[in-house]
JSON list of C-alpha atoms in Angstrom, two decimals:
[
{"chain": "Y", "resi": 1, "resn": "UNK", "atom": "CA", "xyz": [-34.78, 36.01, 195.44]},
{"chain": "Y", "resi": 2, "resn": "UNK", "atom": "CA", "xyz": [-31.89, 36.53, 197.58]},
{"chain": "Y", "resi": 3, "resn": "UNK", "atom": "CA", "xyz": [-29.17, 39.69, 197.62]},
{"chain": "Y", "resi": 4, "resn": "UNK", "atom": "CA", "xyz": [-26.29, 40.06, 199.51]},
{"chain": "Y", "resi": 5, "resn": "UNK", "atom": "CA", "xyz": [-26.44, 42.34, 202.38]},
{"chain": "Y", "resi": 6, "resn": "UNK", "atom": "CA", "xyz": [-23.92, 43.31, 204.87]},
{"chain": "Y", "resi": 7, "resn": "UNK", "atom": "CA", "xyz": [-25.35, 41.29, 208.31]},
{"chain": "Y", "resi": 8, "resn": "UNK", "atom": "CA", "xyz": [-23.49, 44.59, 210.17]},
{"chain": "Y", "resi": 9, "resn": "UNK", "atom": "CA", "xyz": [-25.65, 46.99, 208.05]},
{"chain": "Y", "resi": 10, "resn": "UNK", "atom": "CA", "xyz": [-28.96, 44.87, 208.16]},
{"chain": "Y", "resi": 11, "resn": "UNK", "atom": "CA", "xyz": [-31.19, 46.89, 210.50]},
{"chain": "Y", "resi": 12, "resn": "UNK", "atom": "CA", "xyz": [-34.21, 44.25, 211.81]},
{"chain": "Y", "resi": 13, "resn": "UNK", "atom": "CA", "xyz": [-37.67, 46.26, 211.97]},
{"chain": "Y", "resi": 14, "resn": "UNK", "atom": "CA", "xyz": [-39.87, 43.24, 212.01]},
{"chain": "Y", "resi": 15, "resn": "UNK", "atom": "CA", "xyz": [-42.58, 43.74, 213.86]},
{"chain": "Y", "resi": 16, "resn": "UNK", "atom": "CA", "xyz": [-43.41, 47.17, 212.65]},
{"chain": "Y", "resi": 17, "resn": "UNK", "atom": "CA", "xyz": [-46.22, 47.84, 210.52]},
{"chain": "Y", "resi": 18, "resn": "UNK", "atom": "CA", "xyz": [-44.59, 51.20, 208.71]},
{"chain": "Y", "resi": 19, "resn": "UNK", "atom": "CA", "xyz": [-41.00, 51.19, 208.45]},
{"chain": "Y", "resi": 20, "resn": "UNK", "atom": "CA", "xyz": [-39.51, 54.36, 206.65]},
{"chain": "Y", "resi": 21, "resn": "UNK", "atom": "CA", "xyz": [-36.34, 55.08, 204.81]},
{"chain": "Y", "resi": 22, "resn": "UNK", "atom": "CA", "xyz": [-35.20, 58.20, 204.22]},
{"chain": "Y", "resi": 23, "resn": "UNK", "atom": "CA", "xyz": [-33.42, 59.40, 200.86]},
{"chain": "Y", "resi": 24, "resn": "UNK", "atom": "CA", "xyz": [-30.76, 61.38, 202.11]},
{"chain": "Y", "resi": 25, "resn": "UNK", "atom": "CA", "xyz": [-29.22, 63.21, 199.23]},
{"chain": "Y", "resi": 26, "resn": "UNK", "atom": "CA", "xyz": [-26.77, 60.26, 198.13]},
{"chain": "Y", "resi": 27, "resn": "UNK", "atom": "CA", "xyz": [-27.68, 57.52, 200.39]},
{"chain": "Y", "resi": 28, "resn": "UNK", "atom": "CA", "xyz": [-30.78, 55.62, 201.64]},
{"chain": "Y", "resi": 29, "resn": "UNK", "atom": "CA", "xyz": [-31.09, 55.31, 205.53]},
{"chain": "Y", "resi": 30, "resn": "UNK", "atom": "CA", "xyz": [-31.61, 52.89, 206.95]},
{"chain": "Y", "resi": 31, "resn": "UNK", "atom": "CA", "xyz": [-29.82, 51.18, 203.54]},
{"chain": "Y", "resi": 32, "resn": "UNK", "atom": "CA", "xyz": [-31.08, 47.58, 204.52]},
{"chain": "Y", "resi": 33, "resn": "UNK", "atom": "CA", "xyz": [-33.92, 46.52, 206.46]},
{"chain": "Y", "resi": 34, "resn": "UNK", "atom": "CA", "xyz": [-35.48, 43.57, 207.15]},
{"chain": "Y", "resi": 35, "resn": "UNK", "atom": "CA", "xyz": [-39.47, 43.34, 207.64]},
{"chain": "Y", "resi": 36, "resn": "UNK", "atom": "CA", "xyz": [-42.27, 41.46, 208.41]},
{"chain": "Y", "resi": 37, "resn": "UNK", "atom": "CA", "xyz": [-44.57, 40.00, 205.35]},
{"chain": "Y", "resi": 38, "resn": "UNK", "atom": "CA", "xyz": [-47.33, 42.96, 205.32]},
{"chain": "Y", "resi": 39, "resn": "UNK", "atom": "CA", "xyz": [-45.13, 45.88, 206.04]},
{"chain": "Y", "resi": 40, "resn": "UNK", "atom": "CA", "xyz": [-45.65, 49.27, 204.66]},
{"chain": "Y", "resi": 41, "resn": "UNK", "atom": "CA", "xyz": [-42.56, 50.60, 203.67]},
{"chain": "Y", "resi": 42, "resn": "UNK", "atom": "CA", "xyz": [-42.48, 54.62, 203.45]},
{"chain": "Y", "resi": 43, "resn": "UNK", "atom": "CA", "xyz": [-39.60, 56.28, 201.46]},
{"chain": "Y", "resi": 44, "resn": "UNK", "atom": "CA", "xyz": [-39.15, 59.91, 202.43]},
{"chain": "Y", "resi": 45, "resn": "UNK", "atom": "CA", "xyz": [-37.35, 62.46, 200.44]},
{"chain": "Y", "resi": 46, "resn": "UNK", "atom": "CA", "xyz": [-34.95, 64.17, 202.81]},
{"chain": "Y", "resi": 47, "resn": "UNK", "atom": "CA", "xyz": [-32.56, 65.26, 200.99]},
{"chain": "Y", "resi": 48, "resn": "UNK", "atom": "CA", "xyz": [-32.55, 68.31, 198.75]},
{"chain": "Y", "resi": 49, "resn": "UNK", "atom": "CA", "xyz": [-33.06, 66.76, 194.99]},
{"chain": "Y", "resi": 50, "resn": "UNK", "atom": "CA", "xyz": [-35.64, 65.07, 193.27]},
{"chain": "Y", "resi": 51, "resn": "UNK", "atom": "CA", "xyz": [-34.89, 61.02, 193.75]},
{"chain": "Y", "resi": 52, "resn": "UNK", "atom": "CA", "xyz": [-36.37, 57.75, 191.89]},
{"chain": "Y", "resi": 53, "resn": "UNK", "atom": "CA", "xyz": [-37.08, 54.34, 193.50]},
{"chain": "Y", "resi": 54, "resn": "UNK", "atom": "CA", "xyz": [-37.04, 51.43, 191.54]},
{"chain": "Y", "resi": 55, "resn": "UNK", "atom": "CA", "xyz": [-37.24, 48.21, 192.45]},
{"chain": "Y", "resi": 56, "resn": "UNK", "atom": "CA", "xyz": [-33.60, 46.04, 190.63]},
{"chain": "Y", "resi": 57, "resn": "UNK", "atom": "CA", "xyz": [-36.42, 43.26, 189.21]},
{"chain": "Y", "resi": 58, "resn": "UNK", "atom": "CA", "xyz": [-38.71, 45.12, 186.92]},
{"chain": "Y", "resi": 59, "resn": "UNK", "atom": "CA", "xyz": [-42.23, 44.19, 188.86]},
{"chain": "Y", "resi": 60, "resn": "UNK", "atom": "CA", "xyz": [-41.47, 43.40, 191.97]},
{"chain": "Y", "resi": 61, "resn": "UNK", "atom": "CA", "xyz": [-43.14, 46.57, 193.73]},
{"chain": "Y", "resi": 62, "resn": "UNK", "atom": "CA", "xyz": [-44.31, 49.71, 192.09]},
{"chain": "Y", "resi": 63, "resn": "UNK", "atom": "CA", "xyz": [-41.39, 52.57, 192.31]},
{"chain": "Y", "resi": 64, "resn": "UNK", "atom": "CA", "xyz": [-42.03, 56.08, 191.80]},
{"chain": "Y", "resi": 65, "resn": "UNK", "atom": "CA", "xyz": [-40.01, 59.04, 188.94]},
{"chain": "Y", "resi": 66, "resn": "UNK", "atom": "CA", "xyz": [-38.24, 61.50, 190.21]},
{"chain": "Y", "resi": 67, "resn": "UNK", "atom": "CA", "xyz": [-40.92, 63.94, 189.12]},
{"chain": "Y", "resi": 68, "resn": "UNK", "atom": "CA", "xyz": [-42.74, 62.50, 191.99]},
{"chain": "Y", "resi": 69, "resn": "UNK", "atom": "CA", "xyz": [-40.64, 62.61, 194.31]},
{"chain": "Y", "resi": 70, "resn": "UNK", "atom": "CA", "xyz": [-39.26, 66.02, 195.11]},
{"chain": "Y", "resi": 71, "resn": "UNK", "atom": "CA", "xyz": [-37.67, 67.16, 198.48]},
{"chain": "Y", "resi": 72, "resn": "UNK", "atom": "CA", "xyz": [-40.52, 66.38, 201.21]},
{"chain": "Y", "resi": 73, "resn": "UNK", "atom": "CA", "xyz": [-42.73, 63.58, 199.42]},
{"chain": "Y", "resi": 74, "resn": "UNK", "atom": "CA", "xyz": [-43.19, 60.26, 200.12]},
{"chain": "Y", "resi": 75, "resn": "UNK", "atom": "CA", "xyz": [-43.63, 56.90, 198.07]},
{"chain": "Y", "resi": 76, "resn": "UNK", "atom": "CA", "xyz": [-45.30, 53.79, 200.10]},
{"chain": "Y", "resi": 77, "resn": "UNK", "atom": "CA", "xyz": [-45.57, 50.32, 199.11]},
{"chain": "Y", "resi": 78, "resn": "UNK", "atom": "CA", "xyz": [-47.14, 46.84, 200.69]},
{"chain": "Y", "resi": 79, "resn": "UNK", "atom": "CA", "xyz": [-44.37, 43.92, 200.61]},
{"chain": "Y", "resi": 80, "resn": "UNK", "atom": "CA", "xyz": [-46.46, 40.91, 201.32]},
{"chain": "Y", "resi": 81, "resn": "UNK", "atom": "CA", "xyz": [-44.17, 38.10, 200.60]},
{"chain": "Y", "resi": 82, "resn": "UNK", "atom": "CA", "xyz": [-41.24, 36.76, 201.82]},
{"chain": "Y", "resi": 83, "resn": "UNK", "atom": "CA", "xyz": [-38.05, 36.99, 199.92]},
{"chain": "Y", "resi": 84, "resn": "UNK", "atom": "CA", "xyz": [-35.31, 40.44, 199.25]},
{"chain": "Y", "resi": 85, "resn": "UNK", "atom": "CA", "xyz": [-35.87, 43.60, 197.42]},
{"chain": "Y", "resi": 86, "resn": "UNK", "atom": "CA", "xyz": [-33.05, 45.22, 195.86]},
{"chain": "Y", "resi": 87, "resn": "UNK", "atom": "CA", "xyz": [-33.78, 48.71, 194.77]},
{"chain": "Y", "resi": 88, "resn": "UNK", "atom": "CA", "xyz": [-32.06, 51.98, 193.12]},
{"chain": "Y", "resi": 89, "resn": "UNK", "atom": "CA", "xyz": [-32.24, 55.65, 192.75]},
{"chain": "Y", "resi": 90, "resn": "UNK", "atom": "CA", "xyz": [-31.27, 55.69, 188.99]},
{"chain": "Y", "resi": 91, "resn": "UNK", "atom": "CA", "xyz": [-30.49, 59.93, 189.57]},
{"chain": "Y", "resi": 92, "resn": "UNK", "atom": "CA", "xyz": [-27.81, 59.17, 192.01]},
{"chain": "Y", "resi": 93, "resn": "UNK", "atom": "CA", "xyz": [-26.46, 55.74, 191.09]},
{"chain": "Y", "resi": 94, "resn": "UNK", "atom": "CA", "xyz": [-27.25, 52.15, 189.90]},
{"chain": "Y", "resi": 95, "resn": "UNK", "atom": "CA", "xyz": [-28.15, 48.50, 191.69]},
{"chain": "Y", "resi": 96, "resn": "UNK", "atom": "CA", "xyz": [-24.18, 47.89, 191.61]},
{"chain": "Y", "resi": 97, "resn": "UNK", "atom": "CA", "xyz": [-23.00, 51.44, 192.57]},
{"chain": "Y", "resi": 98, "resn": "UNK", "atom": "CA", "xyz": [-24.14, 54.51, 194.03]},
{"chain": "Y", "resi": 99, "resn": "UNK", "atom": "CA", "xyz": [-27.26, 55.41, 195.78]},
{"chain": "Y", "resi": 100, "resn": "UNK", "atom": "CA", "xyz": [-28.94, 51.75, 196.33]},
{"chain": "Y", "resi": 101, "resn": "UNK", "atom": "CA", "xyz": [-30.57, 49.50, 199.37]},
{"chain": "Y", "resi": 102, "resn": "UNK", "atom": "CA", "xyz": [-32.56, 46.33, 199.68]},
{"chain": "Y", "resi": 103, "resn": "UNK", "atom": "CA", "xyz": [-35.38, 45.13, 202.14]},
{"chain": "Y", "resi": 104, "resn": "UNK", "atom": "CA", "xyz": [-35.46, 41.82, 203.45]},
{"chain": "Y", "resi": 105, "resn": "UNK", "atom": "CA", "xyz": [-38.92, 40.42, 203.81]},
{"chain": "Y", "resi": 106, "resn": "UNK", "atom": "CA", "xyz": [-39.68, 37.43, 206.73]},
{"chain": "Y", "resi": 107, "resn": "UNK", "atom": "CA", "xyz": [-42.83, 35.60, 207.18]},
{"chain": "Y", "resi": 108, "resn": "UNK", "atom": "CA", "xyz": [-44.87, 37.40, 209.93]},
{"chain": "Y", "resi": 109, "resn": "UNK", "atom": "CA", "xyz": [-44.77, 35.48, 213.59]}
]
């Protein structure tokens, strides 16, 4: 699967066995990322509401309810294979509008 990312906004953490993106009240920082196969991605809530993560396929990682994700926690997941992961906080927007981001996945080397 492939989704359209600005190249200016891609930020390239491959390489980096944790990379973590911050929910910042309306926004997702970095917004897209690309990664090495085997990363652990960390989402942190640091904003000031409750925010949801899930993934624009139904499947293709595990997200996490708002309930579960109030100011201060954290949600991790393993992407091991290649290909890009669109994702949404359904609270603050939708895949199309609003509070969203996607994470490229490379093959590791």
């Amino acid at each position: 699967t492939t989704f359209a990312m600005p190249a200016d906004e891609l930020v390239d953490m491959t390489g980096k066995d944790v990379v973590e993106i911050t929910s910042v009240d309306n926004n997702f920082e970095p917004r897209y990322v690309k990664v090495s196969a085997g990363a652990r991605i960390v989402w942190r809530n640091g904003g000031r509401n409750n925010h949801d993560i899930l993934p624009d396929v139904d499947g293709a990682f595990e997200g996490v309810k708002a309930a579960d994700m109030p100011p201060g926690a954290t949600h991790t997941v393993t992407l091991d294979q290649p290909g890009d992961y669109p994702y949404y906080c359904s609270t603050h927007g939708t895949m199309r509008n609003g509070m969203n981001g996607a994470i490229r996945v490379v093959p590791k080397g």
